[in-house]
Amino acid sequence: IYKYFFPVSLILFSFTFLTSIDVLLVKHFFSPLETGYYSVAQMVGKIALFLPSALAIVIFPKSTKAYVSNECPLKFLYKSLYLAGSCCLVVVSVSFLFPEIVLKVLTGKANPVSSSLVGLFSVVMSFYALTWIVINFTIATHNLRLLLPFLLLAGLEAIAIYNCHPSLSMVVYILLFFGIVSLAMSLLVVKINSKSKV
């Protein structure tokens, strides 16, 4: 149990760190007003992260059952990624087309700074939403190879934001970069693992 528990806990911690450390660093380097604008935009953008999360709950037992039965569980991953991607696409489209309306509906008011960040944040969190599904799939199939890469990514993201934060938008772009890398790395680990079983 412990052999499985500790690596999984570290992977989940690394993912949480990747999607949350930016707020702490923004709070440290920017004014309270700017931090407030950033936090509002991030909160709205995280809708793209939380909406597809139910798919991760569904994919876990199905993938585990297929893995234990020596069947191919990849079909569950691909289907979940397709459904999550479609959901995220809707959120991203709405966030880019109607940022002020989205902010007013969800927070009661809109401001230019948050409005300019909401669309980009929804893109960032979409990549992390897809990554979250892949993470759950790898854990369900007892593939813990994501541990070291995610620990490394978490540290590098914090270092990148700490050393390069000329504006709030730059912080979001750093998040976007690491979101894309996280998803690519997760899929690569799945691909390598599936080939090793062939």
PDB file of N, CA and C in Angstrom, residues 100-152:
ATOM      1  N   GLU A 100     -16.470  39.688 -20.288  1.00  0.00           N
ATOM      2  CA  GLU A 100     -17.135  40.565 -19.318  1.00  0.00           C
ATOM      3  C   GLU A 100     -18.409  39.933 -18.784  1.00  0.00           C
ATOM      4  N   ILE A 101     -19.178  39.317 -19.676  1.00  0.00           N
ATOM      5  CA  ILE A 101     -20.428  38.674 -19.256  1.00  0.00           C
ATOM      6  C   ILE A 101     -20.138  37.519 -18.307  1.00  0.00           C
ATOM      7  N   VAL A 102     -19.126  36.726 -18.636  1.00  0.00           N
ATOM      8  CA  VAL A 102     -18.754  35.594 -17.783  1.00  0.00           C
ATOM      9  C   VAL A 102     -18.358  36.083 -16.398  1.00  0.00           C
ATOM     10  N   LEU A 103     -17.566  37.133 -16.337  1.00  0.00           N
ATOM     11  CA  LEU A 103     -17.135  37.679 -15.045  1.00  0.00           C
ATOM     12  C   LEU A 103     -18.310  38.230 -14.251  1.00  0.00           C
ATOM     13  N   LYS A 104     -19.208  38.928 -14.919  1.00  0.00           N
ATOM     14  CA  LYS A 104     -20.359  39.499 -14.228  1.00  0.00           C
ATOM     15  C   LYS A 104     -21.282  38.420 -13.690  1.00  0.00           C
ATOM     16  N   VAL A 105     -21.474  37.355 -14.470  1.00  0.00           N
ATOM     17  CA  VAL A 105     -22.345  36.264 -14.036  1.00  0.00           C
ATOM     18  C   VAL A 105     -21.740  35.525 -12.839  1.00  0.00           C
ATOM     19  N   LEU A 106     -20.433  35.290 -12.883  1.00  0.00           N
ATOM     20  CA  LEU A 106     -19.782  34.467 -11.862  1.00  0.00           C
ATOM     21  C   LEU A 106     -19.289  35.254 -10.656  1.00  0.00           C
ATOM     22  N   THR A 107     -18.952  36.527 -10.845  1.00  0.00           N
ATOM     23  CA  THR A 107     -18.401  37.303  -9.724  1.00  0.00           C
ATOM     24  C   THR A 107     -19.210  38.552  -9.394  1.00  0.00           C
ATOM     25  N   GLY A 108     -20.133  38.915 -10.266  1.00  0.00           N
ATOM     26  CA  GLY A 108     -20.958  40.086 -10.005  1.00  0.00           C
ATOM     27  C   GLY A 108     -20.435  41.368 -10.612  1.00  0.00           C
ATOM     28  N   LYS A 109     -19.186  41.378 -11.062  1.00  0.00           N
ATOM     29  CA  LYS A 109     -18.621  42.562 -11.686  1.00  0.00           C
ATOM     30  C   LYS A 109     -17.466  42.164 -12.592  1.00  0.00           C
ATOM     31  N   ALA A 110     -17.139  43.070 -13.501  1.00  0.00           N
ATOM     32  CA  ALA A 110     -16.043  42.820 -14.441  1.00  0.00           C
ATOM     33  C   ALA A 110     -15.055  43.975 -14.402  1.00  0.00           C
ATOM     34  N   ASN A 111     -13.791  43.689 -14.643  1.00  0.00           N
ATOM     35  CA  ASN A 111     -12.766  44.717 -14.733  1.00  0.00           C
ATOM     36  C   ASN A 111     -11.890  44.410 -15.940  1.00  0.00           C
ATOM     37  N   PRO A 112     -11.269  45.420 -16.521  1.00  0.00           N
ATOM     38  CA  PRO A 112     -10.484  45.218 -17.753  1.00  0.00           C
ATOM     39  C   PRO A 112      -9.339  44.224 -17.605  1.00  0.00           C
ATOM     40  N   VAL A 113      -8.666  44.235 -16.460  1.00  0.00           N
ATOM     41  CA  VAL A 113      -7.511  43.347 -16.266  1.00  0.00           C
ATOM     42  C   VAL A 113      -7.955  41.884 -16.244  1.00  0.00           C
ATOM     43  N   SER A 114      -8.955  41.578 -15.430  1.00  0.00           N
ATOM     44  CA  SER A 114      -9.449  40.201 -15.355  1.00  0.00           C
ATOM     45  C   SER A 114     -10.033  39.760 -16.690  1.00  0.00           C
ATOM     46  N   SER A 115     -10.736  40.674 -17.357  1.00  0.00           N
ATOM     47  CA  SER A 115     -11.350  40.347 -18.650  1.00  0.00           C
ATOM     48  C   SER A 115     -10.296  39.956 -19.685  1.00  0.00           C
ATOM     49  N   SER A 116      -9.147  40.627 -19.623  1.00  0.00           N
ATOM     50  CA  SER A 116      -8.086  40.328 -20.594  1.00  0.00           C
ATOM     51  C   SER A 116      -7.388  38.995 -20.319  1.00  0.00           C
ATOM     52  N   LEU A 117      -7.537  38.482 -19.103  1.00  0.00           N
ATOM     53  CA  LEU A 117      -6.849  37.245 -18.714  1.00  0.00           C
ATOM     54  C   LEU A 117      -7.738  36.011 -18.733  1.00  0.00           C
ATOM     55  N   VAL A 118      -9.051  36.207 -18.683  1.00  0.00           N
ATOM     56  CA  VAL A 118      -9.975  35.079 -18.533  1.00  0.00           C
ATOM     57  C   VAL A 118      -9.852  34.069 -19.669  1.00  0.00           C
ATOM     58  N   GLY A 119      -9.839  34.554 -20.915  1.00  0.00           N
ATOM     59  CA  GLY A 119      -9.762  33.651 -22.055  1.00  0.00           C
ATOM     60  C   GLY A 119      -8.492  32.833 -22.046  1.00  0.00           C
ATOM     61  N   LEU A 120      -7.369  33.498 -21.799  1.00  0.00           N
ATOM     62  CA  LEU A 120      -6.082  32.810 -21.765  1.00  0.00           C
ATOM     63  C   LEU A 120      -6.033  31.799 -20.619  1.00  0.00           C
ATOM     64  N   PHE A 121      -6.590  32.175 -19.480  1.00  0.00           N
ATOM     65  CA  PHE A 121      -6.631  31.260 -18.337  1.00  0.00           C
ATOM     66  C   PHE A 121      -7.441  30.009 -18.647  1.00  0.00           C
ATOM     67  N   SER A 122      -8.532  30.175 -19.379  1.00  0.00           N
ATOM     68  CA  SER A 122      -9.354  29.013 -19.725  1.00  0.00           C
ATOM     69  C   SER A 122      -8.581  28.055 -20.637  1.00  0.00           C
ATOM     70  N   VAL A 123      -7.728  28.602 -21.509  1.00  0.00           N
ATOM     71  CA  VAL A 123      -6.881  27.756 -22.355  1.00  0.00           C
ATOM     72  C   VAL A 123      -5.878  26.992 -21.494  1.00  0.00           C
ATOM     73  N   VAL A 124      -5.235  27.710 -20.568  1.00  0.00           N
ATOM     74  CA  VAL A 124      -4.257  27.092 -19.670  1.00  0.00           C
ATOM     75  C   VAL A 124      -4.885  25.934 -18.899  1.00  0.00           C
ATOM     76  N   MET A 125      -6.041  26.212 -18.298  1.00  0.00           N
ATOM     77  CA  MET A 125      -6.681  25.194 -17.476  1.00  0.00           C
ATOM     78  C   MET A 125      -7.249  24.052 -18.303  1.00  0.00           C
ATOM     79  N   SER A 126      -7.507  24.294 -19.573  1.00  0.00           N
ATOM     80  CA  SER A 126      -7.942  23.211 -20.459  1.00  0.00           C
ATOM     81  C   SER A 126      -6.827  22.187 -20.626  1.00  0.00           C
ATOM     82  N   PHE A 127      -5.605  22.675 -20.805  1.00  0.00           N
ATOM     83  CA  PHE A 127      -4.466  21.759 -20.914  1.00  0.00           C
ATOM     84  C   PHE A 127      -4.275  20.976 -19.620  1.00  0.00           C
ATOM     85  N   TYR A 128      -4.444  21.650 -18.494  1.00  0.00           N
ATOM     86  CA  TYR A 128      -4.307  20.954 -17.219  1.00  0.00           C
ATOM     87  C   TYR A 128      -5.461  19.985 -16.980  1.00  0.00           C
ATOM     88  N   ALA A 129      -6.646  20.304 -17.487  1.00  0.00           N
ATOM     89  CA  ALA A 129      -7.790  19.386 -17.356  1.00  0.00           C
ATOM     90  C   ALA A 129      -7.511  18.085 -18.101  1.00  0.00           C
ATOM     91  N   LEU A 130      -6.966  18.205 -19.302  1.00  0.00           N
ATOM     92  CA  LEU A 130      -6.621  17.017 -20.085  1.00  0.00           C
ATOM     93  C   LEU A 130      -5.485  16.242 -19.411  1.00  0.00           C
ATOM     94  N   THR A 131      -4.538  16.987 -18.846  1.00  0.00           N
ATOM     95  CA  THR A 131      -3.436  16.345 -18.121  1.00  0.00           C
ATOM     96  C   THR A 131      -3.953  15.572 -16.911  1.00  0.00           C
ATOM     97  N   TRP A 132      -4.938  16.150 -16.215  1.00  0.00           N
ATOM     98  CA  TRP A 132      -5.524  15.508 -15.035  1.00  0.00           C
ATOM     99  C   TRP A 132      -6.155  14.163 -15.400  1.00  0.00           C
ATOM    100  N   ILE A 133      -6.794  14.111 -16.551  1.00  0.00           N
ATOM    101  CA  ILE A 133      -7.394  12.856 -17.014  1.00  0.00           C
ATOM    102  C   ILE A 133      -6.308  11.821 -17.302  1.00  0.00           C
ATOM    103  N   VAL A 134      -5.229  12.260 -17.955  1.00  0.00           N
ATOM    104  CA  VAL A 134      -4.126  11.338 -18.253  1.00  0.00           C
ATOM    105  C   VAL A 134      -3.479  10.850 -16.959  1.00  0.00           C
ATOM    106  N   ILE A 135      -3.312  11.738 -15.988  1.00  0.00           N
ATOM    107  CA  ILE A 135      -2.731  11.351 -14.699  1.00  0.00           C
ATOM    108  C   ILE A 135      -3.573  10.261 -14.038  1.00  0.00           C
ATOM    109  N   ASN A 136      -4.888  10.460 -14.019  1.00  0.00           N
ATOM    110  CA  ASN A 136      -5.764   9.457 -13.412  1.00  0.00           C
ATOM    111  C   ASN A 136      -5.693   8.127 -14.153  1.00  0.00           C
ATOM    112  N   PHE A 137      -5.538   8.215 -15.473  1.00  0.00           N
ATOM    113  CA  PHE A 137      -5.408   6.984 -16.259  1.00  0.00           C
ATOM    114  C   PHE A 137      -4.122   6.247 -15.900  1.00  0.00           C
ATOM    115  N   THR A 138      -3.019   6.968 -15.801  1.00  0.00           N
ATOM    116  CA  THR A 138      -1.738   6.322 -15.485  1.00  0.00           C
ATOM    117  C   THR A 138      -1.759   5.703 -14.086  1.00  0.00           C
ATOM    118  N   ILE A 139      -2.385   6.405 -13.144  1.00  0.00           N
ATOM    119  CA  ILE A 139      -2.476   5.862 -11.788  1.00  0.00           C
ATOM    120  C   ILE A 139      -3.351   4.603 -11.783  1.00  0.00           C
ATOM    121  N   ALA A 140      -4.456   4.659 -12.537  1.00  0.00           N
ATOM    122  CA  ALA A 140      -5.376   3.519 -12.588  1.00  0.00           C
ATOM    123  C   ALA A 140      -4.725   2.289 -13.194  1.00  0.00           C
ATOM    124  N   THR A 141      -3.779   2.508 -14.093  1.00  0.00           N
ATOM    125  CA  THR A 141      -3.097   1.383 -14.740  1.00  0.00           C
ATOM    126  C   THR A 141      -1.730   1.095 -14.105  1.00  0.00           C
ATOM    127  N   HIS A 142      -1.549   1.598 -12.896  1.00  0.00           N
ATOM    128  CA  HIS A 142      -0.339   1.346 -12.099  1.00  0.00           C
ATOM    129  C   HIS A 142       0.936   1.802 -12.799  1.00  0.00           C
ATOM    130  N   ASN A 143       0.823   2.876 -13.554  1.00  0.00           N
ATOM    131  CA  ASN A 143       1.982   3.466 -14.223  1.00  0.00           C
ATOM    132  C   ASN A 143       2.373   4.726 -13.455  1.00  0.00           C
ATOM    133  N   LEU A 144       3.460   4.655 -12.707  1.00  0.00           N
ATOM    134  CA  LEU A 144       3.865   5.763 -11.845  1.00  0.00           C
ATOM    135  C   LEU A 144       5.089   6.500 -12.387  1.00  0.00           C
ATOM    136  N   ARG A 145       5.311   6.394 -13.690  1.00  0.00           N
ATOM    137  CA  ARG A 145       6.478   7.030 -14.289  1.00  0.00           C
ATOM    138  C   ARG A 145       6.362   8.552 -14.357  1.00  0.00           C
ATOM    139  N   LEU A 146       5.208   9.087 -14.051  1.00  0.00           N
ATOM    140  CA  LEU A 146       5.043  10.542 -14.083  1.00  0.00           C
ATOM    141  C   LEU A 146       5.620  11.236 -12.855  1.00  0.00           C
ATOM    142  N   LEU A 147       6.001  10.473 -11.856  1.00  0.00           N
ATOM    143  CA  LEU A 147       6.439  11.060 -10.586  1.00  0.00           C
ATOM    144  C   LEU A 147       7.589  12.047 -10.759  1.00  0.00           C
ATOM    145  N   LEU A 148       8.710  11.585 -11.271  1.00  0.00           N
ATOM    146  CA  LEU A 148       9.880  12.459 -11.399  1.00  0.00           C
ATOM    147  C   LEU A 148       9.657  13.608 -12.392  1.00  0.00           C
ATOM    148  N   PRO A 149       9.051  13.346 -13.569  1.00  0.00           N
ATOM    149  CA  PRO A 149       8.802  14.463 -14.488  1.00  0.00           C
ATOM    150  C   PRO A 149       7.928  15.551 -13.879  1.00  0.00           C
ATOM    151  N   PHE A 150       6.908  15.165 -13.117  1.00  0.00           N
ATOM    152  CA  PHE A 150       6.015  16.175 -12.558  1.00  0.00           C
ATOM    153  C   PHE A 150       6.651  16.928 -11.397  1.00  0.00           C
ATOM    154  N   LEU A 151       7.454  16.251 -10.616  1.00  0.00           N
ATOM    155  CA  LEU A 151       8.199  16.954  -9.568  1.00  0.00           C
ATOM    156  C   LEU A 151       9.135  17.983 -10.192  1.00  0.00           C
ATOM    157  N   LEU A 152       9.779  17.593 -11.295  1.00  0.00           N
ATOM    158  CA  LEU A 152      10.682  18.497 -11.999  1.00  0.00           C
ATOM    159  C   LEU A 152       9.916  19.682 -12.592  1.00  0.00           C
TER     160      LEU A 152
END
